[in-house]
């Protein structure tokens, strides 16, 4: 239900801006305007896909209709996503949602910039200084010199008898992420650790992005205490990692993993007797 509410909000905001958008529009015999909205989803993202489809009808206005177009790349790497986008070039969407993984985000953002359409996200994304730098460069300079009154009058005189050509609209690369800022989330977790008084604890993660999230939390928390940090294998058993936790007598654990594998790791901890009143877990997912 939360996913559906989120997509409804996104589609409503997009619908309000449709009349100002110059895009590829399909005209039907009923004069109904159909706007394609493309969404990139992983094959196992069934909840997000359902929310995307169910939210689309709620954003229709008068004779304008949003048509969801789903794209399922075989893998989450940049090359696979880029190839899948090229295969669906006939969709010609006015906006693109996704992907859920931060790995292929750069390829999607580049294609949206080339097509001059908005790129919308709703997932965790690492801080990208290149994106911030591009946005700063696109902002007009505050100290730009303004023409004097005489120059303005001369220019109007020169163009009085000439036909002024309309300048083409200038598009700005737009990437909007409705997910909270990654640095703000790390700061929130760090404050939570301080509130609970966690001085020593263990941190478990699955991939490089998980390690990045853990590092940001630790950087905001403290560097005065030794920590137990281990990488989990999403396809492995991981019993040895949890046994090592028991040998170090760690009862406070931060777990960063895919939401679909939370119960897998919790079951391992339960088998080893690590689920009781003395064990504390914080899930960073």
Tab-separated table of C-alpha atoms in Angstrom:
chain	number	residue	atom	x	y	z
A	1	UNK	CA	0.000	0.000	0.000
A	2	UNK	CA	2.866	2.394	0.750
A	3	UNK	CA	4.342	1.748	-2.701
A	4	UNK	CA	0.990	2.503	-4.336
A	5	UNK	CA	0.630	5.795	-2.427
A	6	UNK	CA	4.152	6.773	-3.410
A	7	UNK	CA	3.575	6.087	-7.106
A	8	UNK	CA	0.228	7.915	-7.028
A	9	UNK	CA	1.983	10.991	-5.673
A	10	UNK	CA	4.695	10.816	-8.322
A	11	UNK	CA	2.223	10.361	-11.161
A	12	UNK	CA	0.046	13.234	-9.923
A	13	UNK	CA	2.989	15.628	-9.878
A	14	UNK	CA	3.988	14.469	-13.339
A	15	UNK	CA	0.460	14.898	-14.692
A	16	UNK	CA	0.295	18.510	-13.531
A	17	UNK	CA	3.382	19.260	-15.615
A	18	UNK	CA	2.229	17.466	-18.758
A	19	UNK	CA	0.852	20.571	-20.445
A	20	UNK	CA	4.304	22.181	-20.269
A	21	UNK	CA	6.119	19.147	-21.599
A	22	UNK	CA	7.119	18.885	-25.253
A	23	UNK	CA	7.247	15.147	-25.786
A	24	UNK	CA	6.395	12.309	-28.106
A	25	UNK	CA	2.575	12.128	-28.049
A	26	UNK	CA	0.425	9.485	-29.668
A	27	UNK	CA	-2.908	10.794	-30.962
A	28	UNK	CA	-5.784	8.372	-31.147
A	29	UNK	CA	-9.007	8.724	-33.106
A	30	UNK	CA	-10.773	9.788	-29.920
A	31	UNK	CA	-8.313	12.711	-29.585
A	32	UNK	CA	-7.082	11.111	-26.390
A	33	UNK	CA	-3.467	11.939	-25.649
A	34	UNK	CA	-1.424	8.968	-24.480
A	35	UNK	CA	1.846	9.529	-22.623
A	36	UNK	CA	4.133	6.566	-22.129
A	37	UNK	CA	5.816	6.293	-18.733
A	38	UNK	CA	8.663	3.772	-18.739
A	39	UNK	CA	9.683	1.888	-15.621
A	40	UNK	CA	12.802	-0.258	-15.204
A	41	UNK	CA	12.229	-3.095	-12.744
A	42	UNK	CA	14.101	-6.187	-11.687
A	43	UNK	CA	12.310	-9.467	-12.301
A	44	UNK	CA	11.825	-10.053	-8.562
A	45	UNK	CA	10.497	-6.526	-7.867
A	46	UNK	CA	6.884	-7.670	-8.006
A	47	UNK	CA	5.562	-5.264	-5.368
A	48	UNK	CA	7.128	-2.211	-7.017
A	49	UNK	CA	5.895	-3.319	-10.441
A	50	UNK	CA	2.348	-3.796	-9.168
A	51	UNK	CA	2.383	-0.384	-7.496
A	52	UNK	CA	3.644	1.200	-10.716
A	53	UNK	CA	0.811	-0.325	-12.760
A	54	UNK	CA	-1.933	0.301	-10.210
A	55	UNK	CA	-0.985	3.948	-9.654
A	56	UNK	CA	-1.052	4.950	-13.314
A	57	UNK	CA	-4.873	5.208	-13.775
A	58	UNK	CA	-5.146	7.556	-10.789
A	59	UNK	CA	-2.995	10.154	-12.579
A	60	UNK	CA	-5.162	10.437	-15.708
A	61	UNK	CA	-6.546	13.924	-16.365
A	62	UNK	CA	-9.398	14.630	-18.789
A	63	UNK	CA	-8.254	13.355	-22.193
A	64	UNK	CA	-4.681	12.727	-21.079
A	65	UNK	CA	-3.826	9.153	-20.205
A	66	UNK	CA	-0.609	7.714	-18.794
A	67	UNK	CA	0.392	4.362	-20.214
A	68	UNK	CA	2.883	2.323	-18.124
A	69	UNK	CA	5.614	0.575	-20.109
A	70	UNK	CA	7.629	-1.997	-18.181
A	71	UNK	CA	11.258	-2.799	-18.951
A	72	UNK	CA	12.906	-5.885	-17.429
A	73	UNK	CA	16.684	-5.970	-17.983
A	74	UNK	CA	18.181	-9.486	-17.679
A	75	UNK	CA	20.852	-8.175	-15.300
A	76	UNK	CA	21.377	-5.055	-13.197
A	77	UNK	CA	24.692	-3.961	-14.723
A	78	UNK	CA	24.916	-0.756	-16.775
A	79	UNK	CA	25.505	-2.504	-20.106
A	80	UNK	CA	22.463	-4.794	-19.793
A	81	UNK	CA	20.206	-1.900	-18.837
A	82	UNK	CA	21.552	0.236	-21.685
A	83	UNK	CA	20.917	-2.533	-24.243
A	84	UNK	CA	17.394	-3.058	-22.921
A	85	UNK	CA	16.659	0.652	-23.276
A	86	UNK	CA	17.873	0.564	-26.879
A	87	UNK	CA	15.552	-2.376	-27.616
A	88	UNK	CA	12.564	-0.352	-26.384
A	89	UNK	CA	13.392	2.867	-28.223
A	90	UNK	CA	9.928	2.771	-29.838
A	91	UNK	CA	8.305	3.455	-26.441
A	92	UNK	CA	9.438	7.103	-26.554
A	93	UNK	CA	8.423	7.895	-22.948
A	94	UNK	CA	8.023	11.351	-21.425
A	95	UNK	CA	9.682	10.187	-18.191
A	96	UNK	CA	11.571	7.175	-16.891
A	97	UNK	CA	11.475	5.550	-13.457
A	98	UNK	CA	14.239	3.377	-12.068
A	99	UNK	CA	16.252	1.317	-11.867
A	100	UNK	CA	16.087	-0.069	-8.316
A	101	UNK	CA	19.809	-0.812	-8.285
A	102	UNK	CA	22.369	1.976	-8.047
A	103	UNK	CA	24.704	0.095	-10.406
A	104	UNK	CA	22.878	0.969	-13.619
A	105	UNK	CA	21.775	4.420	-12.545
A	106	UNK	CA	24.470	6.233	-14.526
A	107	UNK	CA	23.482	4.643	-17.836
A	108	UNK	CA	19.813	5.490	-17.324
A	109	UNK	CA	20.584	9.055	-16.277
A	110	UNK	CA	22.703	9.540	-19.416
A	111	UNK	CA	19.989	8.201	-21.737
A	112	UNK	CA	17.396	10.474	-20.118
A	113	UNK	CA	19.694	13.467	-20.595
A	114	UNK	CA	20.122	12.599	-24.283
A	115	UNK	CA	16.362	12.133	-24.752
A	116	UNK	CA	15.663	15.303	-22.704
A	117	UNK	CA	13.169	13.627	-20.378
A	118	UNK	CA	13.000	13.527	-16.560
A	119	UNK	CA	14.682	10.681	-14.702
A	120	UNK	CA	12.835	9.757	-11.504
A	121	UNK	CA	14.075	7.488	-8.730
A	122	UNK	CA	12.640	6.102	-5.513
A	123	UNK	CA	15.549	4.058	-4.145
A	124	UNK	CA	18.729	4.589	-2.165
A	125	UNK	CA	21.473	6.161	-4.233
A	126	UNK	CA	25.038	6.954	-3.154
A	127	UNK	CA	26.205	10.549	-3.187
A	128	UNK	CA	27.460	11.366	-6.685
A	129	UNK	CA	29.701	14.477	-6.786
A	130	UNK	CA	29.585	14.510	-10.600
A	131	UNK	CA	25.815	15.003	-10.558
A	132	UNK	CA	26.099	17.789	-7.993
A	133	UNK	CA	28.788	19.468	-10.085
A	134	UNK	CA	26.655	19.287	-13.244
A	135	UNK	CA	23.706	20.884	-11.443
A	136	UNK	CA	25.905	23.715	-10.187
A	137	UNK	CA	27.300	24.341	-13.666
A	138	UNK	CA	23.805	24.521	-15.153
A	139	UNK	CA	22.711	27.247	-12.716
A	140	UNK	CA	22.999	30.774	-14.163
A	141	UNK	CA	25.856	32.859	-12.853
A	142	UNK	CA	24.758	35.360	-10.246
A	143	UNK	CA	27.317	37.920	-11.356
A	144	UNK	CA	26.312	37.944	-15.014
A	145	UNK	CA	26.444	41.460	-16.434
A	146	UNK	CA	23.099	43.035	-17.257
A	147	UNK	CA	22.793	45.151	-20.443
A	148	UNK	CA	22.560	48.890	-19.986
A	149	UNK	CA	19.482	50.875	-20.973
A	150	UNK	CA	21.237	52.326	-24.041
A	151	UNK	CA	22.304	48.891	-25.252
A	152	UNK	CA	18.758	47.631	-24.807
A	153	UNK	CA	17.282	50.500	-26.824
A	154	UNK	CA	19.846	50.027	-29.615
A	155	UNK	CA	19.088	46.332	-29.762
A	156	UNK	CA	15.348	46.943	-29.972
A	157	UNK	CA	15.897	49.445	-32.800
A	158	UNK	CA	18.007	47.005	-34.788
A	159	UNK	CA	15.413	44.263	-34.471
A	160	UNK	CA	12.371	46.457	-35.069
A	161	UNK	CA	12.265	45.818	-38.816
A	162	UNK	CA	13.556	42.262	-38.653
A	163	UNK	CA	11.682	39.102	-37.880
A	164	UNK	CA	12.805	37.605	-34.605
A	165	UNK	CA	13.112	33.853	-34.712
A	166	UNK	CA	11.844	31.904	-31.736
A	167	UNK	CA	14.617	30.248	-29.793
A	168	UNK	CA	14.238	26.507	-29.178
A	169	UNK	CA	13.483	25.556	-25.572
A	170	UNK	CA	16.499	24.766	-23.427
A	171	UNK	CA	16.155	21.557	-21.435
A	172	UNK	CA	17.913	20.918	-18.158
A	173	UNK	CA	19.007	17.461	-17.130
A	174	UNK	CA	16.493	16.484	-14.466
A	175	UNK	CA	17.111	13.629	-12.038
A	176	UNK	CA	14.800	13.583	-9.033
A	177	UNK	CA	15.127	11.046	-6.234
A	178	UNK	CA	12.200	10.855	-3.821
A	179	UNK	CA	14.208	8.610	-1.515
A	180	UNK	CA	15.821	10.389	1.473
A	181	UNK	CA	19.373	11.639	1.002
A	182	UNK	CA	21.961	8.926	1.716
A	183	UNK	CA	24.033	11.180	3.974
A	184	UNK	CA	20.961	12.127	6.013
A	185	UNK	CA	20.047	8.463	6.485
A	186	UNK	CA	23.571	7.631	7.672
A	187	UNK	CA	23.434	10.499	10.138
A	188	UNK	CA	20.075	9.245	11.441
A	189	UNK	CA	21.455	5.735	12.051
A	190	UNK	CA	24.522	7.193	13.762
A	191	UNK	CA	22.306	9.197	16.110
A	192	UNK	CA	20.297	6.047	16.813
A	193	UNK	CA	23.482	4.196	17.816
A	194	UNK	CA	24.460	7.030	20.137
A	195	UNK	CA	20.974	7.069	21.625
A	196	UNK	CA	21.162	3.340	22.411
A	197	UNK	CA	24.724	3.717	23.682
A	198	UNK	CA	26.276	1.226	21.259
A	199	UNK	CA	30.031	1.568	21.732
A	200	UNK	CA	31.052	-1.845	20.393
A	201	UNK	CA	29.048	-3.859	17.876
A	202	UNK	CA	29.294	-5.938	14.696
A	203	UNK	CA	28.425	-4.811	11.170
A	204	UNK	CA	27.449	-7.296	8.454
A	205	UNK	CA	26.980	-6.354	4.799
A	206	UNK	CA	26.525	-8.067	1.414
A	207	UNK	CA	28.059	-5.860	-1.292
A	208	UNK	CA	30.116	-2.742	-1.910
A	209	UNK	CA	27.122	-0.448	-1.548
A	210	UNK	CA	26.351	-2.059	1.790
A	211	UNK	CA	29.917	-1.411	2.914
A	212	UNK	CA	29.546	2.207	1.781
A	213	UNK	CA	26.422	2.631	3.906
A	214	UNK	CA	28.136	1.020	6.898
A	215	UNK	CA	31.207	3.237	6.500
A	216	UNK	CA	29.098	6.385	6.432
A	217	UNK	CA	27.291	5.341	9.594
A	218	UNK	CA	30.559	4.564	11.355
A	219	UNK	CA	32.085	7.853	10.199
A	220	UNK	CA	29.196	9.734	11.778
A	221	UNK	CA	29.203	7.568	14.913
A	222	UNK	CA	32.711	7.067	16.300
A	223	UNK	CA	36.184	5.715	15.570
A	224	UNK	CA	37.227	5.177	19.181
A	225	UNK	CA	36.042	1.605	19.585
A	226	UNK	CA	37.054	-1.631	17.797
A	227	UNK	CA	34.354	-3.016	15.541
A	228	UNK	CA	33.666	-6.430	14.045
A	229	UNK	CA	32.934	-6.064	10.303
A	230	UNK	CA	32.291	-9.026	8.004
A	231	UNK	CA	30.941	-9.525	4.496
A	232	UNK	CA	28.097	-11.963	3.903
A	233	UNK	CA	27.726	-14.188	0.860
A	234	UNK	CA	24.168	-13.861	-0.526
A	235	UNK	CA	24.476	-17.300	-2.150
A	236	UNK	CA	26.429	-18.999	0.666
A	237	UNK	CA	25.587	-20.480	4.054
A	238	UNK	CA	27.269	-17.805	6.239
A	239	UNK	CA	27.145	-19.995	9.343
A	240	UNK	CA	30.863	-19.414	9.960
A	241	UNK	CA	30.343	-15.655	10.094
A	242	UNK	CA	27.663	-15.957	12.767
A	243	UNK	CA	29.741	-18.503	14.685
A	244	UNK	CA	32.574	-15.996	14.680
A	245	UNK	CA	30.173	-13.438	16.112
A	246	UNK	CA	29.397	-15.841	18.943
A	247	UNK	CA	33.092	-16.376	19.664
A	248	UNK	CA	33.557	-12.618	20.003
A	249	UNK	CA	30.393	-12.461	22.130
A	250	UNK	CA	28.891	-9.736	19.989
A	251	UNK	CA	25.260	-9.142	20.946
A	252	UNK	CA	24.727	-5.909	18.985
A	253	UNK	CA	24.610	-6.311	15.227
A	254	UNK	CA	23.987	-3.978	12.286
A	255	UNK	CA	22.771	-5.938	9.264
A	256	UNK	CA	22.801	-4.457	5.756
A	257	UNK	CA	21.318	-6.854	3.208
A	258	UNK	CA	18.627	-7.196	0.580
A	259	UNK	CA	15.177	-7.247	2.116
A	260	UNK	CA	14.457	-10.657	0.566
A	261	UNK	CA	17.343	-12.224	2.527
A	262	UNK	CA	16.628	-10.823	5.977
A	263	UNK	CA	14.792	-13.953	7.107
A	264	UNK	CA	17.592	-16.130	5.719
A	265	UNK	CA	20.139	-14.523	8.039
A	266	UNK	CA	17.698	-14.401	10.944
A	267	UNK	CA	17.112	-18.146	10.608
A	268	UNK	CA	20.869	-18.775	10.733
A	269	UNK	CA	21.092	-16.685	13.886
A	270	UNK	CA	18.146	-18.589	15.352
A	271	UNK	CA	19.768	-21.954	14.619
A	272	UNK	CA	22.862	-20.835	16.537
A	273	UNK	CA	20.842	-19.549	19.479
A	274	UNK	CA	21.453	-15.881	18.725
A	275	UNK	CA	17.820	-14.790	18.881
A	276	UNK	CA	16.958	-13.934	22.475
A	277	UNK	CA	16.483	-10.993	24.823
A	278	UNK	CA	20.218	-10.273	24.870
A	279	UNK	CA	20.666	-9.969	21.096
A	280	UNK	CA	19.935	-6.706	19.302
A	281	UNK	CA	19.727	-6.197	15.531
A	282	UNK	CA	19.457	-2.979	13.517
A	283	UNK	CA	18.466	-3.585	9.895
A	284	UNK	CA	19.878	-1.171	7.316
A	285	UNK	CA	17.799	-2.230	4.288
